[in-house]
Short mmCIF file of C-alpha atoms in Angstrom, two decimals:
data_model
loop_
_atom_site.label_atom_id
_atom_site.label_comp_id
_atom_site.label_asym_id
_atom_site.label_seq_id
_atom_site.Cartn_x
_atom_site.Cartn_y
_atom_site.Cartn_z
CA MET A 299 1.87 -27.04 -29.60
CA GLU A 300 0.50 -29.47 -27.42
CA ALA A 301 0.71 -27.68 -24.16
CA MET A 302 -1.54 -24.57 -26.01
CA GLU A 303 -4.28 -26.81 -26.15
CA SER A 304 -5.68 -25.97 -22.42
CA PRO A 305 -5.05 -21.86 -22.57
CA ARG A 306 -3.98 -21.73 -19.03
CA SER A 307 -5.95 -18.15 -19.02
CA PRO A 308 -9.01 -15.36 -20.13
CA GLU A 309 -5.70 -14.22 -22.10
CA ALA A 310 -3.57 -17.25 -23.78
CA GLU A 311 -7.86 -18.39 -24.06
CA LEU A 312 -7.61 -14.92 -26.90
CA GLY A 313 -4.32 -16.09 -27.84
CA HIS A 314 -5.58 -19.16 -29.40
CA ARG A 315 -8.61 -17.74 -31.43
CA VAL A 316 -5.84 -15.25 -32.27
CA GLU A 317 -3.75 -18.91 -33.69
CA ASP A 318 -7.25 -20.09 -35.04
CA LEU A 319 -7.81 -16.70 -37.04
CA TRP A 320 -4.24 -17.07 -38.75
CA ASP A 321 -4.44 -19.87 -39.74
CA VAL A 322 -7.60 -19.71 -42.36
CA GLN A 323 -5.81 -16.27 -43.31
CA GLU A 324 -5.38 -15.49 -47.68
CA PRO A 325 -1.62 -17.14 -48.01
CA GLN A 326 -0.47 -13.41 -49.88
CA LEU A 327 -1.61 -11.47 -46.90
CA THR A 328 1.60 -10.05 -45.54
CA PRO A 329 1.94 -11.19 -41.60
CA SER A 330 0.97 -7.95 -40.78
CA GLU A 331 -2.20 -7.56 -42.49
CA LYS A 332 -3.07 -11.25 -41.19
CA LEU A 333 -3.23 -10.31 -37.73
CA ASN A 334 -5.07 -6.71 -38.06
CA SER A 335 -7.66 -9.29 -40.15
CA CYS A 336 -6.91 -11.79 -36.67
CA PHE A 337 -8.50 -8.45 -34.53
CA GLU A 338 -10.85 -6.89 -36.47
CA ASN A 339 -12.71 -10.92 -36.40
CA ILE A 340 -13.22 -10.24 -32.30
CA PRO A 341 -15.48 -8.40 -30.58
CA VAL A 342 -14.28 -6.26 -27.11
CA SER A 343 -17.36 -9.06 -25.57
CA SER A 344 -13.98 -11.04 -25.28
CA PHE A 345 -12.12 -9.29 -23.37
CA PRO A 346 -11.39 -10.63 -19.78
CA PRO A 347 -13.37 -8.35 -17.20
CA ALA A 348 -11.37 -6.31 -15.58
CA PRO A 349 -10.36 -7.30 -11.12
CA SER A 350 -12.97 -5.64 -9.74
CA SER A 351 -11.56 -3.64 -7.89
CA GLN A 352 -10.90 -1.83 -11.45
CA VAL A 353 -14.07 -1.48 -12.21
CA ILE A 354 -14.00 2.61 -9.54
CA GLU A 355 -16.67 5.16 -10.31
CA ILE A 356 -16.42 8.12 -8.65
CA PRO A 357 -19.49 10.43 -7.47
CA SER A 358 -19.40 13.21 -9.39
CA ASP A 359 -19.87 15.14 -6.32
CA CYS A 360 -16.54 13.48 -4.93
CA SER A 361 -13.69 16.34 -3.69
CA LEU A 362 -10.92 16.05 -5.46
CA SER A 363 -8.95 15.28 -2.01
CA GLU A 364 -11.89 11.89 -2.31
CA ALA A 365 -11.33 10.95 -5.71
CA VAL A 366 -7.54 10.79 -4.70
CA ASP A 367 -7.88 8.94 -2.58
CA ILE A 368 -10.50 6.26 -3.97
CA LEU A 369 -7.35 6.13 -7.19
CA SER A 370 -5.05 5.22 -4.71
CA LYS A 371 -6.33 3.32 -2.67
CA HIS A 372 -7.12 0.94 -5.66
CA LYS A 373 -3.98 1.36 -6.97
CA ILE A 374 -5.70 2.99 -10.20
CA LEU A 375 -4.92 6.22 -12.78
CA SER A 376 -8.55 6.30 -13.20
CA ALA A 377 -12.14 6.03 -12.93
CA PRO A 378 -15.19 6.64 -15.07
CA VAL A 379 -16.85 9.69 -13.51
CA ARG A 380 -21.32 9.15 -12.78
CA ASN A 381 -23.68 11.46 -12.34
CA VAL A 382 -24.90 11.83 -9.70
CA GLU A 383 -27.86 13.74 -10.75
CA ALA A 384 -28.99 11.44 -13.49
CA PRO A 385 -32.11 9.37 -13.08
CA GLU A 386 -32.29 5.51 -12.16
CA ASP A 387 -32.97 4.20 -15.88
CA SER A 388 -30.75 7.03 -17.84
CA SER A 389 -28.60 5.71 -20.84
CA TRP A 390 -25.20 4.97 -20.44
CA ILE A 391 -23.56 7.87 -21.84
CA ASP A 392 -26.43 10.84 -19.15
CA LYS A 393 -25.16 8.39 -16.95
CA TYR A 394 -21.15 9.28 -16.40
CA LEU A 395 -20.19 12.16 -17.49
CA GLY A 396 -16.62 11.80 -18.27
CA ILE A 397 -13.49 10.16 -16.95
CA VAL A 398 -11.27 11.13 -14.21
CA GLU A 399 -7.66 10.25 -14.41
CA PHE A 400 -4.80 11.02 -11.39
CA ALA A 401 -3.01 13.24 -14.53
CA GLY A 402 -6.18 15.25 -14.91
CA ILE A 403 -6.13 16.61 -11.06
CA ALA A 404 -2.26 16.22 -11.06
CA VAL A 405 -2.37 19.24 -13.81
CA TRP A 406 -4.81 20.91 -11.86
CA LEU A 407 -2.29 20.69 -8.73
CA LEU A 408 0.50 22.36 -11.12
CA HIS A 409 -1.33 25.50 -12.06
CA GLN A 410 -2.47 25.74 -8.55
CA SER A 411 1.66 25.75 -7.95
CA GLU A 412 2.49 27.72 -10.57
CA ALA A 413 -0.91 29.69 -9.57
CA ALA A 414 0.52 30.71 -6.38
CA ALA A 415 4.01 31.04 -7.64
CA SER A 416 2.65 34.27 -9.28
CA GLY A 417 1.22 35.23 -6.46
CA ILE A 418 -2.23 33.81 -7.18
CA THR A 419 -2.84 31.55 -4.12
CA ASN A 420 -6.68 31.87 -4.57
CA GLY A 421 -6.02 31.52 -0.49
CA VAL A 422 -4.34 27.75 -1.21
CA GLY A 423 -1.02 28.30 -1.40
CA PRO A 424 1.80 30.24 0.07
CA GLN A 425 2.99 33.95 -0.41
CA ASP A 426 6.32 32.61 -0.74
CA SER A 427 7.20 31.97 -4.61
CA GLU A 428 10.51 30.26 -4.15
CA GLU A 429 8.96 27.71 -1.55
CA ALA A 430 5.87 27.65 -3.92
CA SER A 431 7.46 26.77 -7.43
CA MET A 432 9.92 24.27 -5.99
CA GLY A 433 7.69 22.25 -3.49
CA GLY A 434 8.32 23.38 -0.42
CA SER A 435 5.10 23.43 1.56
CA PHE A 436 2.93 24.46 -0.07
CA PHE A 437 1.21 20.94 -0.93
CA GLU A 438 0.92 20.61 2.96
CA ASN A 439 -0.97 23.77 3.22
CA LEU A 440 -2.81 22.33 0.12
CA THR A 441 -4.30 19.39 1.14
CA SER A 442 -5.16 20.46 4.46
CA SER A 443 -6.98 23.63 2.51
CA ASP A 444 -10.94 23.61 2.23
CA PHE A 445 -10.46 24.51 -1.60
CA TYR A 446 -8.94 20.55 -2.35
CA LYS A 447 -11.38 18.78 -0.05
CA ASN A 448 -14.12 21.22 -1.17
CA THR A 449 -13.52 21.47 -4.46
CA LYS A 450 -15.41 18.94 -6.52
CA VAL A 451 -14.88 16.20 -9.68
CA GLN A 452 -17.84 17.74 -11.74
CA ASP A 453 -16.79 21.62 -11.08
CA ILE A 454 -12.78 21.62 -12.29
CA SER A 455 -14.11 19.32 -15.36
CA GLY A 456 -13.02 22.04 -17.50
CA SER A 457 -8.96 21.94 -16.08
CA PHE A 458 -7.99 18.92 -18.27
CA ARG A 459 -8.57 16.09 -20.32
CA TRP A 460 -11.58 15.57 -19.82
CA ALA A 461 -12.93 14.76 -22.16
CA PRO A 462 -13.64 12.33 -24.81
CA PHE A 463 -16.10 10.21 -23.08
CA LEU A 464 -14.80 7.24 -25.80
CA ALA A 465 -16.58 4.05 -24.83
CA LEU A 466 -16.72 0.58 -27.35
CA GLN A 467 -19.35 -1.59 -27.18
CA THR A 468 -19.05 -4.49 -26.73
CA SER A 469 -20.11 -5.10 -30.76
CA ASP A 470 -17.18 -3.25 -31.38
CA THR A 471 -13.59 -4.79 -32.64
CA PHE A 472 -10.07 -5.60 -30.54
CA LEU A 473 -7.96 -3.58 -33.59
CA THR A 474 -10.09 -0.72 -33.39
CA MET A 475 -9.33 -1.06 -29.40
CA LEU A 476 -6.00 -2.11 -30.18
CA LEU A 477 -5.73 1.06 -32.21
CA LEU A 478 -7.51 4.30 -29.50
CA LEU A 479 -4.99 3.09 -27.13
CA SER A 480 -2.24 3.36 -28.81
CA LYS A 481 -2.53 5.30 -31.89
CA TYR A 482 -5.79 7.34 -30.64
CA ARG A 483 -3.31 7.84 -27.30
CA MET A 484 -6.72 6.89 -25.05
CA LYS A 485 -5.31 5.24 -21.78
CA SER A 486 -8.01 3.06 -20.92
CA LEU A 487 -10.87 2.48 -22.27
CA PRO A 488 -14.60 1.54 -20.82
CA VAL A 489 -16.11 -0.64 -22.71
CA VAL A 490 -21.23 -0.73 -22.58
CA ASP A 491 -24.20 -2.66 -24.31
CA LEU A 492 -25.88 -0.63 -27.18
CA GLY A 493 -28.48 0.93 -25.22
CA GLY A 494 -27.18 -0.19 -21.68
CA ASP A 495 -26.67 1.10 -18.29
CA LYS A 496 -23.36 0.85 -16.64
CA ILE A 497 -20.19 0.20 -17.86
CA ASP A 498 -19.35 -4.31 -17.91
CA ASN A 499 -15.38 -3.60 -18.77
CA VAL A 500 -12.48 -1.40 -17.87
CA ILE A 501 -10.30 -1.92 -20.66
CA THR A 502 -6.55 -0.05 -19.95
CA GLN A 503 -3.24 -0.76 -21.68
CA SER A 504 -1.49 -2.41 -19.12
CA ALA A 505 -4.39 -5.53 -19.79
CA VAL A 506 -3.30 -5.67 -22.75
CA VAL A 507 0.04 -5.63 -22.53
CA HIS A 508 -0.74 -8.24 -19.64
CA MET A 509 -2.39 -10.53 -22.64
CA LEU A 510 -0.31 -10.43 -24.61
CA ALA A 511 1.90 -11.85 -22.46
CA GLU A 512 0.29 -14.94 -21.59
CA CYS A 513 0.87 -15.97 -25.74
CA VAL A 514 4.03 -16.37 -25.49
CA GLY A 515 4.42 -20.24 -27.20
CA PHE A 516 1.80 -19.31 -30.18
CA ASP A 517 2.77 -18.84 -33.65
CA TRP A 518 1.54 -15.50 -34.10
CA PHE A 519 2.74 -14.23 -31.69
CA GLU A 520 6.47 -15.68 -31.66
CA ARG A 521 6.11 -14.68 -35.18
CA TRP A 522 6.24 -10.82 -34.11
CA GLY A 523 7.93 -10.85 -30.72
CA LYS A 524 11.44 -12.75 -31.58
CA LYS A 525 11.48 -9.24 -33.70
CA GLN A 526 14.74 -6.98 -32.06
CA LEU A 527 13.79 -2.87 -31.25
CA SER A 528 15.88 -1.56 -33.87
CA GLU A 529 13.69 -4.17 -36.82
CA VAL A 530 10.13 -2.38 -35.58
CA GLY A 531 11.76 1.34 -34.59
CA LEU A 532 11.53 1.38 -31.15
CA PRO A 533 12.51 3.28 -29.99
CA ILE A 534 11.06 6.22 -31.85
CA MET A 535 12.31 8.99 -30.33
CA ARG A 536 16.28 10.04 -30.49
CA PRO A 537 18.15 10.78 -27.55
CA SER A 538 17.98 14.16 -27.65
CA GLN A 539 14.33 14.07 -27.77
CA LEU A 540 13.55 11.73 -24.81
CA VAL A 541 12.67 15.01 -21.69
CA LYS A 542 14.47 13.73 -19.09
CA VAL A 543 14.97 15.98 -14.85
CA MET A 544 17.90 16.45 -12.98
CA GLU A 545 18.18 15.32 -10.20
CA ASP A 546 19.35 17.84 -7.97
CA GLU A 547 16.77 19.69 -10.17
CA PRO A 548 12.79 20.00 -8.05
CA VAL A 549 10.18 16.87 -8.24
CA LEU A 550 7.82 19.81 -9.32
CA GLN A 551 9.89 20.52 -12.36
CA ALA A 552 9.55 17.02 -13.25
CA PHE A 553 5.48 17.16 -12.87
CA GLN A 554 5.85 20.33 -14.36
CA LEU A 555 7.13 18.99 -17.14
CA MET A 556 5.18 15.68 -18.12
CA ARG A 557 2.32 18.50 -17.94
CA LYS A 558 3.79 21.09 -20.67
CA LYS A 559 5.30 17.88 -22.73
CA ARG A 560 2.22 14.94 -22.23
CA ILE A 561 4.11 12.69 -20.49
CA GLY A 562 2.86 10.12 -18.35
CA GLY A 563 6.69 9.82 -16.94
CA LEU A 564 10.27 10.71 -17.24
CA PRO A 565 13.68 9.81 -15.90
CA VAL A 566 15.32 11.59 -13.14
CA VAL A 567 19.42 11.51 -14.14
CA GLY A 568 22.25 11.89 -12.12
CA SER A 569 25.55 13.66 -12.97
CA ASP A 570 26.62 11.50 -15.21
CA GLY A 571 24.41 11.33 -17.83
CA LYS A 572 22.72 7.69 -15.80
CA ALA A 573 18.99 7.29 -14.98
CA VAL A 574 18.70 6.39 -10.78
CA GLY A 575 15.19 7.11 -11.52
CA ASN A 576 11.83 7.16 -12.46
CA ILE A 577 8.81 9.18 -12.46
CA SER A 578 5.78 8.95 -13.61
CA ILE A 579 2.28 11.05 -13.29
CA ARG A 580 0.93 8.72 -10.39
CA ASP A 581 3.16 9.60 -8.50
CA VAL A 582 2.15 12.84 -7.50
CA HIS A 583 -0.19 11.09 -5.42
CA PHE A 584 2.35 11.35 -2.79
CA LEU A 585 2.38 14.57 -2.90
CA LEU A 586 -1.42 14.60 -1.54
CA THR A 587 -1.88 11.34 0.28
CA ALA A 588 1.78 10.96 2.30
CA PRO A 589 2.90 14.42 3.61
CA GLU A 590 5.46 12.81 5.34
CA ILE A 591 7.73 12.72 2.64
CA TYR A 592 8.15 16.35 2.48
CA LYS A 593 7.40 17.47 6.25
CA ASP A 594 11.62 18.26 6.33
CA TYR A 595 13.06 19.89 3.39
CA ARG A 596 11.65 23.48 3.05
CA SER A 597 12.14 22.15 -1.38
CA ILE A 598 12.65 18.78 -2.18
CA THR A 599 14.65 17.79 -5.07
CA ALA A 600 14.64 14.65 -7.66
CA LYS A 601 16.93 12.48 -5.76
CA ASN A 602 15.61 13.33 -1.80
CA PHE A 603 11.96 13.07 -4.25
CA LEU A 604 12.88 9.12 -4.89
CA THR A 605 14.27 7.85 -1.99
CA GLU A 606 11.89 9.62 0.59
CA VAL A 607 8.76 7.36 -1.41
CA ARG A 608 10.80 4.79 -1.33
CA ARG A 609 11.25 5.24 2.66
CA TYR A 610 8.05 5.47 3.11
CA LEU A 611 6.79 1.91 0.07
CA GLU A 612 9.60 0.04 2.40
CA ASP A 613 8.02 2.07 6.26
CA HIS A 614 4.39 0.64 4.97
CA HIS A 615 5.73 -3.04 3.31
CA GLU A 616 3.82 -1.47 0.43
CA ALA A 617 5.17 -2.83 -3.54
CA SER A 618 5.65 -0.31 -6.22
CA PRO A 619 7.80 -0.02 -9.15
CA MET A 620 9.57 2.91 -7.39
CA LEU A 621 11.09 0.14 -5.38
CA LEU A 622 12.11 -1.16 -8.64
CA GLY A 623 15.23 1.70 -9.62
CA VAL A 624 15.24 2.15 -13.69
CA ILE A 625 14.36 -0.95 -16.02
CA THR A 626 15.93 -0.89 -18.83
CA CYS A 627 16.96 -2.49 -22.41
CA LYS A 628 18.83 -2.71 -24.75
CA ARG A 629 18.35 -2.52 -28.47
CA ASP A 630 19.05 -5.60 -29.54
CA ASP A 631 16.34 -6.91 -26.85
CA THR A 632 12.71 -8.24 -28.47
CA ILE A 633 9.99 -7.27 -28.04
CA LYS A 634 8.78 -10.30 -26.63
CA GLU A 635 11.71 -9.74 -24.36
CA ILE A 636 10.02 -6.21 -23.30
CA ILE A 637 5.82 -7.37 -23.31
CA LEU A 638 7.24 -9.67 -20.03
CA ARG A 639 9.95 -6.87 -18.71
CA LEU A 640 7.00 -3.93 -18.70
CA ASP A 641 4.04 -7.38 -17.77
CA SER A 642 6.24 -8.70 -14.82
CA GLU A 643 6.71 -5.63 -13.10
CA LYS A 644 3.71 -4.08 -13.82
CA ILE A 645 5.66 0.09 -15.64
CA GLN A 646 4.26 1.38 -17.85
CA ARG A 647 7.53 2.16 -19.79
CA ILE A 648 11.35 0.96 -20.38
CA TYR A 649 13.82 2.61 -20.22
CA VAL A 650 16.64 1.96 -23.80
CA VAL A 651 20.81 2.77 -23.04
CA ASP A 652 23.40 1.53 -24.84
CA GLY A 653 26.70 -0.98 -23.60
CA GLU A 654 27.62 2.01 -20.67
CA GLY A 655 24.38 2.95 -19.27
CA ASN A 656 23.78 5.82 -21.74
CA LEU A 657 19.75 6.30 -22.45
CA GLU A 658 19.14 6.42 -25.54
CA GLY A 659 15.44 6.34 -25.00
CA VAL A 660 12.10 5.07 -24.11
CA ILE A 661 9.61 2.40 -25.56
CA THR A 662 5.92 2.99 -23.85
CA LEU A 663 3.37 0.14 -23.32
CA ARG A 664 1.00 2.20 -26.59
CA ASP A 665 4.47 2.16 -27.99
CA ILE A 666 4.28 -1.92 -28.25
CA ILE A 667 0.49 -1.82 -28.88
CA SER A 668 1.62 0.48 -32.54
CA ARG A 669 3.85 -2.53 -33.28
CA LEU A 670 0.78 -5.11 -32.86
CA VAL A 671 -1.05 -3.43 -35.50
CA HIS A 672 -1.94 -0.58 -37.82
CA GLU A 673 -5.07 1.34 -39.25
CA PRO A 674 -6.25 0.49 -42.64
CA HIS A 675 -7.13 3.60 -44.85
CA GLY A 676 -10.35 5.18 -43.29
CA TYR A 677 -11.02 2.10 -40.31
CA PHE A 678 -12.83 4.91 -38.38
CA GLY A 679 -15.20 6.79 -41.31
CA ASP A 680 -17.92 7.72 -39.01
CA PHE A 681 -16.26 6.89 -35.35
CA PHE A 682 -15.81 10.28 -33.14
CA ASP A 683 -18.20 12.05 -34.80
CA GLY A 684 -20.31 12.69 -31.71
CA VAL A 685 -17.31 12.41 -29.08
CA VAL A 686 -17.56 14.84 -26.88
CA PRO A 687 -14.73 17.42 -27.64
CA LEU A 688 -12.20 18.89 -26.42
CA PRO A 689 -13.02 21.97 -23.47
CA GLU A 690 -11.61 25.36 -24.89
CA ASN A 691 -9.80 25.79 -21.61
CA SER A 692 -7.80 22.34 -21.27
CA ARG A 693 -4.63 21.50 -20.25
CA VAL A 694 -4.05 17.90 -20.79
#
């Protein structure tokens, strides 16, 4: 372990800290209980700060168009919404309205497309229901509409998962943070000082997986990481439960399925039953920011969408997971191997296949984190008291 005496990164420094705590745990504890105890003894204030590009705020009077541009430009999925009407001396809870996610704007978009398909266009979509439901010029009309350009982020706060706006206090523990990102399905967690007026950090699932990747070599990590996926109950779902879209189906159907099933991505499957690509909820931004990818199509299939987006990325020399094709693994791969792949490829999910390449399931960042810790009985107590409830008309 000599190589570990001088950690190579702030994340590895945390791994070193876990290692020190691991070594002094009670011998009768199971490895899982030991890890829980270690993470319970580290405050989230120790988590490395997010890159400055990720601590981005969106003003509440931003239009949806501007919000999409900000999220796309910084390659982030969500951002805190700052209430422009709040006094300067407000506490953070009054200064921020919530978090706006790409998924939320995507849900709004899909709702508009479905309304258009039903003939309720609000002046932003085509009357042709087939064109509206299949894609066609709907998005082009939408992105050029006054409705899209003038609607404020604060105006659609009830149309997606605006709340709960859960923020961690700097004194909260890693265990709390890990459970919120896995079991409680939070995508990102702002970190604030009690009584403070600003967000100090934003911790995401991707950042946690990167931290774990930097902990390779530590005894506690290797004990856990050497386990095969099948040993820890991954993938969670059966093959028949996997949500997918066929390559010749409309790409809009993929986004509608993500909305309906409340998932962040799904595989595109060819006629032979094997995955030919992956579409995630963040990819909806190509329909909003790059109309050239579908301008020649009356309707665009999932396969054509993948092809055109890849061409667009290559033409613009942009790096993206979409250029990688489908990233797969086997049930006998180890957690360590999966973590390193998820981190190196900067992807949110990896598909499990059998020896013939047939899909058997999917593993997400959340699944990995959920196998690292468990929630002790009554752990959260009154933690969620006072959290703003979901809006009645929430769709995500």
